[in-house]
Coordinates of C-alpha atoms (C1' of nucleotides) in Angstrom, one line a residue:
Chain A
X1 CA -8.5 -33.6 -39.3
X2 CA -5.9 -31.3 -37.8
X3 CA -7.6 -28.3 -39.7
X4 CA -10.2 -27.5 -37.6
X5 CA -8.4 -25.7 -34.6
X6 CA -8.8 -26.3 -31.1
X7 CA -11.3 -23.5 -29.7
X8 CA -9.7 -22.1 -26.3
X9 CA -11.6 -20.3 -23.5
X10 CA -11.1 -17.1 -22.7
X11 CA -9.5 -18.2 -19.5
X12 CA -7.0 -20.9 -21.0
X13 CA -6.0 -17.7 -23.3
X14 CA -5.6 -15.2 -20.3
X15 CA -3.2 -18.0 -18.7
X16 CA -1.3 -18.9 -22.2
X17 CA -0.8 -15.1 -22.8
X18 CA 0.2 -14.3 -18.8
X19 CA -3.0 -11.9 -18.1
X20 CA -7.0 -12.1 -16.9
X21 CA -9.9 -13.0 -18.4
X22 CA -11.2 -9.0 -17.6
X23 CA -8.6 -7.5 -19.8
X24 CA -9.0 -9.7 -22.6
X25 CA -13.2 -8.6 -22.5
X26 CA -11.9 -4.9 -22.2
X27 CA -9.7 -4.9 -25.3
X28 CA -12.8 -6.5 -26.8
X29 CA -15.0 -3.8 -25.5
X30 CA -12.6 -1.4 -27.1
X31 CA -12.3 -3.1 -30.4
X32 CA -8.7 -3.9 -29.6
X33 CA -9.0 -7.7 -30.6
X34 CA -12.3 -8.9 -32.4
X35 CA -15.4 -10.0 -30.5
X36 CA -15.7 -14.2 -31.4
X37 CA -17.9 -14.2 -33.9
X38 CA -21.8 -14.7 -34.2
X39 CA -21.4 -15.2 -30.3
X40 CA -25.3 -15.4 -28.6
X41 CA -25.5 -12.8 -25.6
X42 CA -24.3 -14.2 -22.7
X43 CA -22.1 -17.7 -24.2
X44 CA -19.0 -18.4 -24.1
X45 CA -16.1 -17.1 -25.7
X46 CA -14.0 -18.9 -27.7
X47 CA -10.7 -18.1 -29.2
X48 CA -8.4 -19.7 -32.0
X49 CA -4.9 -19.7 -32.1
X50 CA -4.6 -16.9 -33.9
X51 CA -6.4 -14.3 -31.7
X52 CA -3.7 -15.5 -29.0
X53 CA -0.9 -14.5 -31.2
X54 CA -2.7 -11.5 -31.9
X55 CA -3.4 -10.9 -28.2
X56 CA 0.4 -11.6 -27.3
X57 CA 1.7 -9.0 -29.9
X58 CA -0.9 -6.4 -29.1
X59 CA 0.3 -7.3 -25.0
X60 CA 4.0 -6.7 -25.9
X61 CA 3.3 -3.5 -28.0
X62 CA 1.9 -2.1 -24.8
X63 CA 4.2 -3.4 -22.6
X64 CA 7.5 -2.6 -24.1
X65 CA 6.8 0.7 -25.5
X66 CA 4.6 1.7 -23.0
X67 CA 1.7 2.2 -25.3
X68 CA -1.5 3.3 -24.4
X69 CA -4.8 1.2 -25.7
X70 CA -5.3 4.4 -27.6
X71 CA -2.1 4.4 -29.4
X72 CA -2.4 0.5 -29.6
X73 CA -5.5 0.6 -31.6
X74 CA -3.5 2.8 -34.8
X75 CA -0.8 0.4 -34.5
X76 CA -2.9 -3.0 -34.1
X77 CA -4.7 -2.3 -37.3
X78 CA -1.2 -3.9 -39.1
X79 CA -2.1 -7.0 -37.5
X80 CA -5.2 -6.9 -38.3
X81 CA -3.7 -6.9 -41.5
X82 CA -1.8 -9.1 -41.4
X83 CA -4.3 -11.5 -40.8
X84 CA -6.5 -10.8 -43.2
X85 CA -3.4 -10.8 -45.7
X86 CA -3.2 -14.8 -44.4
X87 CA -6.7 -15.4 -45.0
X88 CA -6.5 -14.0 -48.4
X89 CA -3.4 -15.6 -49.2
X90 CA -4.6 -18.7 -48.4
X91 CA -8.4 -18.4 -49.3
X92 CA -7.2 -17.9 -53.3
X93 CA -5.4 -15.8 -55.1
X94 CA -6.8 -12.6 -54.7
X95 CA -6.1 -9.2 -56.5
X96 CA -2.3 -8.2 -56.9
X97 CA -3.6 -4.9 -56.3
X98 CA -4.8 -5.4 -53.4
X99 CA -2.3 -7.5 -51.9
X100 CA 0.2 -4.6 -52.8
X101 CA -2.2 -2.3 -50.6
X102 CA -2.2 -4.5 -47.7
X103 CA 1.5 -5.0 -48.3
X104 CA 2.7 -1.4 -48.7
X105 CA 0.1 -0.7 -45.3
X106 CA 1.7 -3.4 -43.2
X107 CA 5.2 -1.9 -44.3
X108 CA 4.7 1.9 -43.1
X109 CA 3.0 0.3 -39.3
X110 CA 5.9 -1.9 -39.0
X111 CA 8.4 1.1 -39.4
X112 CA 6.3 2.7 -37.4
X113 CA 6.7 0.4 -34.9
X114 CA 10.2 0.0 -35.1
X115 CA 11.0 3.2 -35.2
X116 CA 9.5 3.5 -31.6
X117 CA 11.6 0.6 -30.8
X118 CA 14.6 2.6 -31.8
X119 CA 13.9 5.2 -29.6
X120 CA 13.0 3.1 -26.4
X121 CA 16.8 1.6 -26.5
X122 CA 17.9 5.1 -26.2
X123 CA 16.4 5.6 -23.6
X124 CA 17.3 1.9 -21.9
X125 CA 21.0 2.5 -23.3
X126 CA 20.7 5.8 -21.5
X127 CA 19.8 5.1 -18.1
X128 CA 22.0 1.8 -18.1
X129 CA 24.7 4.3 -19.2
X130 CA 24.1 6.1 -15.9
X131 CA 23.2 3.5 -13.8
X132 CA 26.3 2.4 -14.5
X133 CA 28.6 5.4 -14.2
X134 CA 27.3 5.9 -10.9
X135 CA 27.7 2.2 -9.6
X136 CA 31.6 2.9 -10.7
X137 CA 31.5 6.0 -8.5
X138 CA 29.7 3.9 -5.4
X139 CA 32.4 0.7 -5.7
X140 CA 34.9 3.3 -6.0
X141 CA 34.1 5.3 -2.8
X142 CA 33.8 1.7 -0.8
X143 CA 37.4 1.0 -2.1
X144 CA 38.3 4.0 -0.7
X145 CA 36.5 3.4 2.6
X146 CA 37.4 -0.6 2.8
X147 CA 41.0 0.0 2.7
X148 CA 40.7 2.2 6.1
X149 CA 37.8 0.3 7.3
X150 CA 40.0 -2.9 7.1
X151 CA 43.2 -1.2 8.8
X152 CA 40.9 0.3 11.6
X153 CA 38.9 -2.7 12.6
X154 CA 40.9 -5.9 11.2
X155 CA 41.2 -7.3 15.1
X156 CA 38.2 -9.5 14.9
Chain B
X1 CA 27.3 33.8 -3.5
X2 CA 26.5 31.2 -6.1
X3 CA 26.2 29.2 -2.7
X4 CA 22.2 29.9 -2.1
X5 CA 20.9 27.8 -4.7
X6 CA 17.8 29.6 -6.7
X7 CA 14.6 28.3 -6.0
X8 CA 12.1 27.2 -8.3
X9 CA 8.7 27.1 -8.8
X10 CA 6.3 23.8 -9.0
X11 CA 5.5 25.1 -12.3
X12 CA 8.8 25.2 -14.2
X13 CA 9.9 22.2 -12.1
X14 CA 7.2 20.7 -14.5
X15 CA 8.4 22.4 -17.3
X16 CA 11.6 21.7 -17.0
X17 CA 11.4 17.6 -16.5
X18 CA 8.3 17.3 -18.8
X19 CA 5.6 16.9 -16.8
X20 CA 2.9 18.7 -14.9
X21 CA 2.5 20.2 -11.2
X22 CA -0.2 17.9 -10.2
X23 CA 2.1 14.9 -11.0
X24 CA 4.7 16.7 -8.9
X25 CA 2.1 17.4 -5.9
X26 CA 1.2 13.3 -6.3
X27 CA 4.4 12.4 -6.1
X28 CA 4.9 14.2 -2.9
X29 CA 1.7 12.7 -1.2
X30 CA 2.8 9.6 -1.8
X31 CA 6.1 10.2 -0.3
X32 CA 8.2 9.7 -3.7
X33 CA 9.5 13.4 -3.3
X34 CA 10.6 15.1 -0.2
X35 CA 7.3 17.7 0.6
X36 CA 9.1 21.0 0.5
X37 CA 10.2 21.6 4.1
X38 CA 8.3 24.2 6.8
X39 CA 5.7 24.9 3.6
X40 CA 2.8 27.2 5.4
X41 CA -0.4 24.9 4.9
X42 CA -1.6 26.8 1.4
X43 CA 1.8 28.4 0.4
X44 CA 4.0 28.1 -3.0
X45 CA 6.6 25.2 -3.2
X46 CA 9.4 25.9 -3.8
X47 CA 12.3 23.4 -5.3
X48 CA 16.5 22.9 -5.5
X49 CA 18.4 22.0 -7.8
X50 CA 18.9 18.6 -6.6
X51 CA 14.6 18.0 -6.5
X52 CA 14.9 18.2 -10.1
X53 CA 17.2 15.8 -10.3
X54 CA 15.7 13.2 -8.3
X55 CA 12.2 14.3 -10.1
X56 CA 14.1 13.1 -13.3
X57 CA 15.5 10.1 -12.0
X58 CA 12.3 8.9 -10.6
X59 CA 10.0 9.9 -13.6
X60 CA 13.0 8.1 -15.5
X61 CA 13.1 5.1 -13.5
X62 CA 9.2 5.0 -14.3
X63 CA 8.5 5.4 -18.1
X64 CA 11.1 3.4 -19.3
X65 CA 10.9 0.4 -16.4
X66 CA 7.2 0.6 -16.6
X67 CA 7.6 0.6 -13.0
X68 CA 4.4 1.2 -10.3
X69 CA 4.7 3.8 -7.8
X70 CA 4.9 1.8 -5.4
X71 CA 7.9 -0.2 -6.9
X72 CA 9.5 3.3 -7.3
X73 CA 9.2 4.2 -3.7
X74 CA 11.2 1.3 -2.6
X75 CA 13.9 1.4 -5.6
X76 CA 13.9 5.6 -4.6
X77 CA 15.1 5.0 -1.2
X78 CA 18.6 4.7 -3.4
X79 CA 18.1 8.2 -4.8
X80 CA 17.4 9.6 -1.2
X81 CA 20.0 7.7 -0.2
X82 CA 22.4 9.2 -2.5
X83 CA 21.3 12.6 -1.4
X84 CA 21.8 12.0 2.2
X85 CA 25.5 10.8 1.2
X86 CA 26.1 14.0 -0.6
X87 CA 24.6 16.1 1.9
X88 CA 27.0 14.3 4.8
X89 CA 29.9 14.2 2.8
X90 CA 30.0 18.0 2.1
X91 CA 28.8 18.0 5.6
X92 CA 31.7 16.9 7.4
X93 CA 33.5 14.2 8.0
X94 CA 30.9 11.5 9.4
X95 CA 31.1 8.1 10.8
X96 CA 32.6 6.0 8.5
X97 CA 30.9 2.6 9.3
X98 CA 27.1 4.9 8.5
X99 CA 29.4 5.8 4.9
X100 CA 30.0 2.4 4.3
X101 CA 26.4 1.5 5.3
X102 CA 24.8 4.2 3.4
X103 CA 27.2 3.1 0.4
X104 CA 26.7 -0.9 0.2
X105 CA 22.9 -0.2 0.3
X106 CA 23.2 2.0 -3.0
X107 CA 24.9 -0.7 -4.6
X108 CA 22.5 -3.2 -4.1
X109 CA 19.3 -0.7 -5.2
X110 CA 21.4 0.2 -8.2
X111 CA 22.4 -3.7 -8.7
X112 CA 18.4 -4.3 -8.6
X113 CA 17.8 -1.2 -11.5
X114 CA 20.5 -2.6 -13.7
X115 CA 18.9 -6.1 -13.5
X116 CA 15.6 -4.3 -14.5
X117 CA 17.3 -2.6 -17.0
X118 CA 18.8 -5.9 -18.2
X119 CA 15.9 -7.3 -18.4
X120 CA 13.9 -4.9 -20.7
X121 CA 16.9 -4.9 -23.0
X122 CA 15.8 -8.2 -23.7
X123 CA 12.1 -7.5 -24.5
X124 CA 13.5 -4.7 -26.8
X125 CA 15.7 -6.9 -28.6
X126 CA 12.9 -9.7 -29.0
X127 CA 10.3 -7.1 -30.2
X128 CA 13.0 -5.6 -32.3
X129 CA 13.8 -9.0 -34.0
X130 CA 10.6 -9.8 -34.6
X131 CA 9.4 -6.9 -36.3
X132 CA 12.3 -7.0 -38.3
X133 CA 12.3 -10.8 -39.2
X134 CA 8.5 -9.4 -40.4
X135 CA 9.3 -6.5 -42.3
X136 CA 11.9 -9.2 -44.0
X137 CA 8.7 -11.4 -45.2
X138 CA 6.7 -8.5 -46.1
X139 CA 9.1 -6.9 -48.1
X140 CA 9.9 -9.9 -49.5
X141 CA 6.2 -10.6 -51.0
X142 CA 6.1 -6.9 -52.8
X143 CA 9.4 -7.6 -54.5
X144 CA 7.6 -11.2 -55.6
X145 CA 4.5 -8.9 -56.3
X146 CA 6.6 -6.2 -57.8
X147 CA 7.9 -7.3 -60.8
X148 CA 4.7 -9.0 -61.9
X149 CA 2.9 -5.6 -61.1
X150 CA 5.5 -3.6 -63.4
X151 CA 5.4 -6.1 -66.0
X152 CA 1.6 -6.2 -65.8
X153 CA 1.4 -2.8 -65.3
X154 CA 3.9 -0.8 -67.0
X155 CA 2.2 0.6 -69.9
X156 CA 1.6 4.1 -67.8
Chain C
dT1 C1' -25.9 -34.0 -10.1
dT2 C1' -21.8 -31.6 -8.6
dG3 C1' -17.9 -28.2 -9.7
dC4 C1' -15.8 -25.3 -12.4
dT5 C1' -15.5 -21.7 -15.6
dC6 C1' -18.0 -18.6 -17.8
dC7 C1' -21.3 -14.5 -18.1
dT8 C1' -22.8 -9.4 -17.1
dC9 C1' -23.3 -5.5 -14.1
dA10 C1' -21.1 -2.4 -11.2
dC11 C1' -18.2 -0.4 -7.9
dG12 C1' -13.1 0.2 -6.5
dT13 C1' -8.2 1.5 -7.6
dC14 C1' -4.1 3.6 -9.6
dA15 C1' -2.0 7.6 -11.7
dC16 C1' -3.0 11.2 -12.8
dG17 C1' -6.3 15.2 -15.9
dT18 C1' -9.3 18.9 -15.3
dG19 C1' -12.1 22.5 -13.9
dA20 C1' -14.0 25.4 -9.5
dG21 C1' -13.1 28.9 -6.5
dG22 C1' -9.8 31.4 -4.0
dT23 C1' -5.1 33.4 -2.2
dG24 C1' -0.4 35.3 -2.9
dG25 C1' 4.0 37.0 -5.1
dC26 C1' 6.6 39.7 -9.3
Chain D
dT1 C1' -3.5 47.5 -9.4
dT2 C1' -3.5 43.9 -12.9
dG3 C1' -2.0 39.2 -14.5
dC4 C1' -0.1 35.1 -13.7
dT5 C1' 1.0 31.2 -11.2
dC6 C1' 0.1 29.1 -7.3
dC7 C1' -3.1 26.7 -3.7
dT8 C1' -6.7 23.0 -2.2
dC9 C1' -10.9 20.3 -2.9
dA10 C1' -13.1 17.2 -5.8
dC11 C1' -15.0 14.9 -9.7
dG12 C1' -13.5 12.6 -14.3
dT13 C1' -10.7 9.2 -16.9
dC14 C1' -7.9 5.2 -18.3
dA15 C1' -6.9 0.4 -17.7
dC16 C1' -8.1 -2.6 -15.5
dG17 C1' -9.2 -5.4 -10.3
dT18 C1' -12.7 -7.4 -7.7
dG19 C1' -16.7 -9.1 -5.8
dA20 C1' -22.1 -10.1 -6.6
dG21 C1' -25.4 -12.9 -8.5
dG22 C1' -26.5 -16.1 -12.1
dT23 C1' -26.2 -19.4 -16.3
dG24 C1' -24.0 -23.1 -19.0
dG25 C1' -20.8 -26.9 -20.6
dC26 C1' -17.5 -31.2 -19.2

DNA sequence: TTGCTCCTCACGTCACGTGAGGTGGC
DNA sequence: TTGCTCCTCACGTCACGTGAGGTGGC
């Protein structure tokens, strides 16, 4: 009874994921997230709860490592993979063969993707480094300064 | 004689910071960069030392922030800031209540970047878990897979 | 039946990219 | 003098935002 999922408008999902109901239709547009299926022109949209988790990861992908939808669409092919892998997984024991394909695929995106994750801490690690180095620098100039400041105008 | 800094050219300002000259002219329309001062309407810009600097830090502050330009041009009031300091400092010996002034505003724009900074650590660190805690699973189904497919498939 | 959310154009915006045509310094 | 980089419009693009006008489900 608790199989059949609870369809979500495209709305409910913009608010659940923390965007608009226009981006989700352009990452459709761009083949970003599939369209709902056999969907008549002009209906309604509706999701299940896997396309939000899909829409979450392909919205932190972006976000995080500044992506663009372009570069999103190479990367968002591994969870596209992923689910399918699920479905397959779950819909019967498929071939091994295959499995090892999808496997071995979703391997090399995820390294892809955390090797791009590697390289944004640098660059966080980085500017904190310098952010900082020169905060010491301020506090210590202020010392500097509060010592006279205090002598010089400690009557009020 | 090392005094007069050399001037560069828009062009290997780009260069130098990795970006383009229309990014740089952007910039300085929307009042993110100091427009190089007493230009002749239609003549060459030319840049310091220092505009490469601040060209860095903003760019910086950008890509890995994810920051509007319009959120830059408040948090780049520190970087302008900091120049003014530096220029009075060498300058002479100013009022030291427009130092301290000039110095406790720095702190807090350079308090507000850390937080920023602070606060993308954490989206790193959750993406980064993530993918890892997936690559785990995934890895984990070829070994499963694995030894079936070598004992399967090991006659070649 | 009344709202509300949804739909599809379609134009606007932000942060630039990319020529078009012309002037100026090594 | 010849290139090269620079200049200023100005239109194009990417990733959406924002109405305009209309249909459909609780």
């Amino acid at each position: 009874m608790t199989e059949d999922a609870k369809r979500l408008r495209i709305g409910e999902v913009a608010e659940l994921v923390g965007t608009t109901p226009r981006t989700i239709r352009y990452y459709e547009e761009l083949g970003l997230l599939p369209a709902s299926e056999s969907r008549e022109p002009g209906a309604h949209r509706l999701y299940e709860q896997r396309d939000v988790e899909r829409l979450r990861d392909v919205m932190r992908l972006k976000e995080t490592l500044g992506l663009s939808l372009e570069d999103l669409r190479e990367l968002a092919a591994a969870e596209v993979g992923r689910a399918e892998l699920r479905d397959e997984w779950h819909g019967g024991i498929d071939d091994p063969i295959r499995r090892r394909q999808i496997l071995e695929e979703a391997l090399v995106l995820l390294d892809r993707q955390l090797e791009l994750v590697r390289r944004r801490r640098v660059e966080i690690d980085g500017l904190a480094d310098d952010l900082a180095e020169r905060r010491r620098r301020v506090t210590g100039h202020l010392r500097e300064l509060g010592t006279e400041s205090t002598q010089a105008g400690g009557s009020r």
